[in-house]
Coordinates of C-alpha atoms in Angstrom, one line a residue:
Chain A
M235 CA -21.8 0.9 -13.8
E236 CA -20.5 3.0 -10.9
I237 CA -19.7 1.6 -7.5
P238 CA -18.7 3.3 -4.2
I239 CA -15.3 2.2 -2.8
E240 CA -14.2 2.1 0.8
T241 CA -10.8 1.2 2.2
S242 CA -10.6 -1.0 5.3
G243 CA -7.8 -0.3 7.8
R244 CA -6.4 -3.2 9.8
H245 CA -9.0 -4.7 12.1
T246 CA -10.1 -7.8 13.8
H247 CA -13.3 -9.8 14.2
L248 CA -13.5 -11.7 17.5
S249 CA -15.2 -14.8 18.7
Q250 CA -17.1 -14.5 22.0
K251 CA -14.6 -16.8 23.6
D252 CA -11.6 -14.7 22.5
L253 CA -13.4 -11.5 23.4
E254 CA -13.9 -12.7 26.9
K255 CA -10.3 -13.8 27.3
L256 CA -9.1 -10.4 26.1
F257 CA -11.6 -8.2 27.9
G258 CA -13.0 -10.3 30.8
K259 CA -15.8 -12.7 31.4
G260 CA -19.2 -11.8 30.1
Y261 CA -17.8 -8.8 28.1
K262 CA -19.9 -7.3 25.4
L263 CA -18.7 -5.1 22.5
R264 CA -19.7 -1.5 22.7
K265 CA -20.7 0.1 19.4
M266 CA -18.7 3.2 18.3
K267 CA -20.4 3.7 15.0
N268 CA -22.3 1.9 12.3
L269 CA -20.5 1.0 9.1
Y270 CA -21.8 1.4 5.6
Q271 CA -22.5 -2.3 5.6
P272 CA -25.6 -2.6 7.8
S273 CA -24.3 -6.0 9.0
D274 CA -21.2 -4.5 10.7
F275 CA -20.2 -1.9 13.2
A276 CA -16.9 -0.5 14.5
A277 CA -16.6 -1.2 18.2
K278 CA -15.0 1.1 20.8
E279 CA -12.6 -1.7 21.6
T280 CA -9.1 -2.2 20.1
V281 CA -6.6 -5.0 20.6
D282 CA -2.9 -5.2 19.8
I283 CA -1.4 -7.8 17.6
Q284 CA 2.2 -8.9 18.2
G285 CA 4.0 -10.4 15.2
E286 CA 7.2 -12.5 15.1
G287 CA 9.4 -9.8 16.7
T288 CA 8.6 -7.2 19.3
R289 CA 6.6 -5.0 16.9
V290 CA 3.0 -4.4 17.6
L291 CA 0.1 -2.8 15.8
T292 CA -3.3 -1.8 17.1
L293 CA -6.4 -3.3 15.6
R294 CA -10.0 -1.8 15.6
V295 CA -12.5 -4.5 16.7
I296 CA -15.3 -4.8 14.1
G297 CA -18.6 -6.2 15.4
P298 CA -20.7 -8.2 15.7
I299 CA -19.1 -11.3 17.3
R300 CA -18.2 -14.0 14.8
N301 CA -17.8 -17.8 15.1
K302 CA -14.1 -17.4 14.5
T303 CA -11.6 -14.7 15.3
Q304 CA -10.1 -13.2 12.1
V305 CA -7.5 -10.5 11.7
E306 CA -7.3 -8.5 8.5
L307 CA -3.9 -6.8 7.7
S308 CA -2.6 -5.0 4.7
K309 CA 0.7 -6.4 3.2
T310 CA 2.4 -3.3 4.6
D311 CA 1.2 -4.2 8.1
A312 CA 2.3 -7.8 7.6
I313 CA 5.8 -6.8 6.5
F314 CA 6.0 -4.4 9.5
L315 CA 5.1 -7.2 11.8
G316 CA 7.5 -9.7 10.1
M317 CA 4.6 -12.0 9.2
A318 CA 3.9 -13.9 5.9
V319 CA 0.2 -13.2 5.5
P320 CA -1.7 -14.9 2.6
L321 CA -4.2 -13.2 0.4
K322 CA -7.5 -14.9 1.4
E323 CA -11.2 -14.5 1.1
S324 CA -12.7 -13.3 4.4
G325 CA -13.8 -16.4 6.3
D326 CA -11.3 -18.7 4.6
I327 CA -8.8 -19.0 7.4
N328 CA -7.8 -22.7 7.3
G329 CA -4.1 -22.9 7.5
T330 CA -3.5 -19.2 7.8
P331 CA -0.9 -17.9 10.4
G332 CA -1.8 -17.3 14.0
A333 CA -0.6 -14.4 16.2
V334 CA -0.7 -13.1 19.8
L335 CA -3.5 -10.7 20.5
I336 CA -3.2 -8.4 23.5
G337 CA -6.3 -7.1 25.3
P338 CA -6.6 -5.2 28.6
E339 CA -7.3 -8.4 30.6
N340 CA -5.2 -11.0 28.9
K341 CA -3.2 -12.2 25.9
V342 CA -4.7 -14.7 23.5
K343 CA -2.6 -16.8 21.1
I344 CA -4.8 -17.6 18.1
K345 CA -3.6 -20.6 16.1
E346 CA -4.9 -19.2 12.7
G347 CA -6.9 -16.4 11.3
V348 CA -4.5 -13.7 10.1
I349 CA -5.2 -12.8 6.5
N350 CA -4.8 -10.1 3.8
S351 CA -8.4 -9.9 2.7
Q352 CA -9.1 -10.4 -1.0
R353 CA -10.6 -7.3 -2.6
H354 CA -14.4 -7.8 -2.8
I355 CA -17.8 -6.2 -3.6
H356 CA -20.7 -6.3 -1.1
C357 CA -24.0 -6.4 -2.9
S358 CA -27.6 -7.0 -1.7
I359 CA -29.9 -9.5 -3.5
K360 CA -31.9 -6.6 -4.9
E361 CA -28.8 -4.8 -6.2
A362 CA -27.6 -8.0 -7.7
K363 CA -30.8 -8.3 -9.7
R364 CA -30.6 -4.7 -10.8
T365 CA -26.9 -4.8 -11.8
G366 CA -26.4 -8.4 -13.1
L367 CA -23.8 -9.1 -10.5
K368 CA -23.8 -12.7 -9.2
D369 CA -22.6 -14.2 -6.0
R370 CA -18.9 -15.5 -6.3
M371 CA -18.4 -13.8 -9.7
L372 CA -15.0 -12.2 -10.3
V373 CA -15.1 -8.7 -11.9
S374 CA -12.7 -5.8 -12.5
V375 CA -13.2 -2.3 -11.2
Q376 CA -11.5 0.8 -12.6
T377 CA -10.9 3.9 -10.6
E378 CA -10.3 7.4 -12.0
G379 CA -7.8 10.2 -11.5
P380 CA -4.0 10.4 -11.6
G381 CA -3.7 7.2 -9.5
S382 CA -6.2 5.3 -11.8
I383 CA -6.0 1.5 -11.5
T384 CA -8.1 -1.4 -12.7
F385 CA -8.4 -4.0 -9.9
H386 CA -9.0 -7.5 -11.3
N387 CA -10.2 -10.6 -9.5
V388 CA -12.7 -8.6 -7.4
L389 CA -14.9 -11.2 -5.7
V390 CA -18.6 -10.4 -5.6
K391 CA -20.5 -11.4 -2.4
V392 CA -24.3 -11.2 -2.5
K393 CA -26.3 -11.2 0.8
E394 CA -29.6 -9.8 1.9
N395 CA -28.1 -7.3 4.4
Y396 CA -25.2 -6.1 2.2
R397 CA -25.1 -2.8 0.4
L398 CA -23.3 -2.2 -2.9
C399 CA -19.7 -1.2 -2.2
M400 CA -16.2 -2.4 -3.0
H401 CA -13.8 -3.0 -0.2
L402 CA -10.0 -2.4 -0.6
D403 CA -7.3 -2.6 1.9
T404 CA -5.2 0.4 2.6
D405 CA -2.4 -0.6 0.3
E406 CA -4.8 -1.0 -2.6
G407 CA -6.6 2.3 -1.7
N408 CA -3.3 4.2 -1.4
A409 CA -2.1 2.8 -4.8
A410 CA -5.2 4.3 -6.4
C411 CA -5.0 7.5 -4.3
I412 CA -8.1 6.6 -2.4
T413 CA -7.8 7.3 1.3
R414 CA -11.1 6.4 2.8
K415 CA -13.8 6.6 0.2
G416 CA -13.8 6.8 -3.6
K417 CA -15.6 5.4 -6.5
G418 CA -15.0 3.1 -9.4
K419 CA -16.6 1.5 -12.5
I420 CA -17.4 -2.2 -12.6
L421 CA -16.2 -3.9 -15.8
L422 CA -17.9 -7.2 -16.3
N423 CA -15.2 -9.6 -17.6
Chain B
M8 CA 5.0 -6.8 -24.3
E9 CA 6.5 -8.0 -21.1
I10 CA 8.3 -5.7 -18.6
P11 CA 10.1 -6.3 -15.4
I12 CA 8.7 -4.5 -12.3
E13 CA 10.6 -3.4 -9.2
T14 CA 9.1 -1.8 -6.1
S15 CA 11.0 1.1 -4.5
G16 CA 10.9 1.4 -0.7
R17 CA 11.0 4.9 0.9
H18 CA 14.3 6.6 0.1
T19 CA 16.0 9.9 -0.4
H20 CA 18.2 11.5 -3.0
L21 CA 20.5 14.2 -1.5
S22 CA 22.2 17.3 -2.7
Q23 CA 25.9 17.6 -1.9
K24 CA 25.1 20.5 0.4
D25 CA 22.5 18.5 2.4
L26 CA 24.8 15.4 2.5
E27 CA 27.5 17.5 4.1
K28 CA 25.2 19.0 6.6
L29 CA 23.8 15.6 7.6
F30 CA 27.1 13.6 7.5
G31 CA 29.9 16.2 7.8
K32 CA 32.1 18.4 5.6
G33 CA 33.5 16.8 2.5
Y34 CA 31.5 13.6 3.1
K35 CA 31.1 11.2 0.1
L36 CA 28.4 8.5 -0.3
R37 CA 29.7 5.0 0.0
K38 CA 28.1 2.5 -2.4
M39 CA 26.3 -0.5 -0.9
K40 CA 25.1 -2.0 -4.1
N41 CA 24.3 -1.2 -7.7
L42 CA 20.7 -0.9 -8.6
Y43 CA 19.0 -2.3 -11.7
Q44 CA 19.1 1.2 -13.3
P45 CA 22.8 1.6 -14.2
S46 CA 22.5 5.3 -13.3
D47 CA 21.7 4.6 -9.6
F48 CA 23.1 2.9 -6.5
A49 CA 22.0 2.2 -3.0
A50 CA 24.3 3.9 -0.5
K51 CA 25.4 2.5 2.8
E52 CA 24.0 5.7 4.4
T53 CA 20.5 6.2 5.8
V54 CA 18.9 9.3 7.2
D55 CA 15.7 9.7 9.3
I56 CA 12.8 11.8 8.3
Q57 CA 10.6 13.4 11.0
G58 CA 7.1 14.3 10.1
E59 CA 4.6 16.7 11.7
G60 CA 4.5 14.8 15.0
T61 CA 7.2 12.8 16.7
R62 CA 7.1 9.9 14.3
V63 CA 10.2 9.0 12.4
L64 CA 11.0 6.8 9.5
T65 CA 14.4 5.7 8.2
L66 CA 15.2 6.4 4.5
R67 CA 17.9 4.6 2.4
V68 CA 20.0 7.2 0.6
I69 CA 20.1 6.5 -3.2
G70 CA 23.2 7.8 -5.1
P71 CA 24.6 9.5 -7.0
I72 CA 24.3 13.1 -5.6
R73 CA 21.6 15.2 -7.2
N74 CA 21.1 18.9 -7.6
K75 CA 18.2 18.9 -5.2
T76 CA 17.3 16.7 -2.3
Q77 CA 14.1 14.6 -2.9
V78 CA 12.4 12.2 -0.5
E79 CA 10.1 9.5 -1.9
L80 CA 7.5 8.1 0.4
S81 CA 4.6 5.7 -0.1
K82 CA 1.2 7.1 0.9
T83 CA 1.3 4.6 3.9
D84 CA 4.6 6.2 5.0
A85 CA 3.1 9.7 4.6
I86 CA 0.0 8.8 6.6
F87 CA 2.2 7.3 9.3
L88 CA 4.2 10.6 9.4
G89 CA 1.1 12.7 9.4
M90 CA 2.1 14.4 6.2
A91 CA 0.1 15.3 3.1
V92 CA 2.4 14.1 0.3
P93 CA 1.4 14.8 -3.3
L94 CA 1.7 12.3 -6.2
K95 CA 4.4 13.9 -8.4
E96 CA 6.8 12.9 -11.1
S97 CA 10.3 12.5 -9.7
G98 CA 12.2 15.8 -10.1
D99 CA 9.0 17.9 -10.0
I100 CA 9.2 19.1 -6.4
N101 CA 8.1 22.7 -6.8
G102 CA 5.6 23.5 -4.0
T103 CA 5.9 20.1 -2.4
P104 CA 6.1 19.7 1.4
G105 CA 9.4 19.9 3.3
A106 CA 10.5 17.9 6.3
V107 CA 13.3 17.6 8.9
L108 CA 16.0 15.1 7.9
I109 CA 18.2 13.7 10.6
G110 CA 21.8 12.5 10.0
P111 CA 24.6 11.5 12.3
E112 CA 26.1 15.0 12.3
N113 CA 23.1 17.3 12.1
K114 CA 19.5 17.9 11.2
V115 CA 18.5 19.6 8.0
K116 CA 15.2 21.3 7.4
I117 CA 14.4 20.9 3.7
K118 CA 11.8 23.4 2.5
E119 CA 10.4 21.2 -0.2
G120 CA 11.0 17.8 -1.9
V121 CA 8.8 15.2 -0.2
I122 CA 6.8 13.3 -2.9
N123 CA 4.9 10.2 -3.6
S124 CA 6.6 9.3 -6.9
Q125 CA 4.3 8.7 -9.9
R126 CA 4.6 5.2 -11.2
H127 CA 6.9 5.1 -14.2
I128 CA 8.9 3.1 -16.7
H129 CA 12.6 3.5 -17.3
C130 CA 13.6 2.8 -20.8
S131 CA 16.9 3.2 -22.8
I132 CA 16.8 4.9 -26.2
K133 CA 17.5 1.5 -27.9
E134 CA 14.7 -0.2 -26.0
A135 CA 12.4 2.7 -26.9
K136 CA 13.1 2.1 -30.6
R137 CA 12.5 -1.7 -30.2
T138 CA 9.3 -1.4 -28.2
G139 CA 7.6 1.7 -29.6
L140 CA 7.7 3.4 -26.2
K141 CA 8.2 7.2 -26.4
D142 CA 9.5 9.6 -23.8
R143 CA 6.7 11.2 -21.7
M144 CA 4.1 8.7 -23.0
L145 CA 1.5 7.4 -20.6
V146 CA 0.8 3.7 -20.8
S147 CA -1.0 1.0 -18.8
V148 CA 0.7 -2.1 -17.3
Q149 CA -1.1 -5.2 -16.3
T150 CA 0.2 -7.7 -13.7
E151 CA -0.8 -11.3 -13.3
G152 CA -1.8 -13.6 -10.4
P153 CA -4.4 -13.4 -7.7
G154 CA -3.5 -9.7 -7.0
S155 CA -3.7 -8.8 -10.7
I156 CA -4.0 -5.1 -11.3
T157 CA -3.8 -2.8 -14.4
F158 CA -1.9 0.3 -13.5
H159 CA -2.9 3.3 -15.7
N160 CA -1.1 6.6 -16.1
V161 CA 2.3 5.0 -16.1
L162 CA 4.9 7.6 -17.3
V163 CA 7.5 6.5 -19.7
K164 CA 11.0 8.0 -19.2
V165 CA 13.5 7.4 -22.0
K166 CA 17.3 8.0 -21.3
E167 CA 20.5 6.5 -22.6
N168 CA 21.6 5.0 -19.3
Y169 CA 18.2 3.6 -18.4
R170 CA 17.1 0.0 -18.6
L171 CA 13.6 -1.2 -19.3
C172 CA 11.8 -1.6 -15.9
M173 CA 8.6 -0.3 -14.3
H174 CA 8.9 1.3 -10.8
L175 CA 6.1 1.0 -8.3
D176 CA 6.1 2.2 -4.7
T177 CA 5.5 -0.3 -1.9
D178 CA 1.7 0.4 -1.7
E179 CA 1.3 -0.3 -5.4
G180 CA 3.5 -3.4 -5.3
N181 CA 1.7 -4.7 -2.2
A182 CA -1.7 -4.1 -3.9
A183 CA -0.5 -6.3 -6.8
C184 CA 1.1 -8.9 -4.5
I185 CA 4.6 -7.9 -5.7
T186 CA 7.1 -7.6 -2.9
R187 CA 10.4 -6.7 -4.6
K188 CA 10.3 -7.9 -8.2
G189 CA 7.6 -8.9 -10.5
K190 CA 6.6 -8.6 -14.1
G191 CA 3.8 -7.0 -16.1
K192 CA 2.5 -6.5 -19.6
I193 CA 2.5 -3.1 -21.3
L194 CA -0.8 -2.1 -22.8
L195 CA -0.3 0.8 -25.2
N196 CA -3.4 3.0 -24.7

């Protein structure tokens, strides 16, 4: 069963509160482009993240606004910033490290929310019925070519407004020689 | 069959000619530490590599001296430098991109030699006999834990002064949640 693959560069989701601290009172995200997941868009806005030292990386803001601010870094990013960033499912930020985010208006010190996102598959309810994928299932996905890899522990997430696609971070994509888009084969364990 | 895994950060092997251009006439590498492979050592010396733009990364020099200078970058490094770096077996640098290397004495423009090293296994002749691994064989290696991955197309390299170990670049290691050292299981295809 074939599945499209996309790599996600480092990015941040923002709460309305943090957005307004970073960009000013009443600020609203401006859409730059729609993403393959109908639920999400890349905003025109970026913010910087400062790690333990003086090193800084720039993060694309991904909309829409969420209840909690969450920063997603690759392990390479985390090592560059001198941060110990745990592998976590998106949304599961309890006890994760914080960081300083820097916007044009102000800095915000978030107390938690920096993660290395667990590789996952987005899937609509209809696609789940068609493919046999179930919400919260762990599957393996094999890629092709000289960089061929089988990724295990891929978390399936089923929601109405999702669209069948596997998300890797840039380290995982690079390891499989996939730069932005690729494809794989789902192996049901 | 279990196998130790090491990740290799970006580094360079140097020819004596390029070493002398970079560090001065008659220069000799100074050993910083032995590596797990008895054939190799990390030198005290580093050089910088400059990509297409103004971005620069620092490379550890790995000794001993080789016939040809060869730079090994991860894909993340290559993207940072704005370079298109092919996946190649170490030593197979025909037609690969060049770069500018910067040492304390001088710059050197190498015409070729920048690669993303193909994942591989070092193995002594004795270990090959014991394990059934053969020189130039391609095998798969599975890692454990939450970041579990099966790496395919792993090239086996058998030589007297090698020691059983799989080498990954930092993207591959990070993808599998292996920072410096880890272990895997060889799956004969």
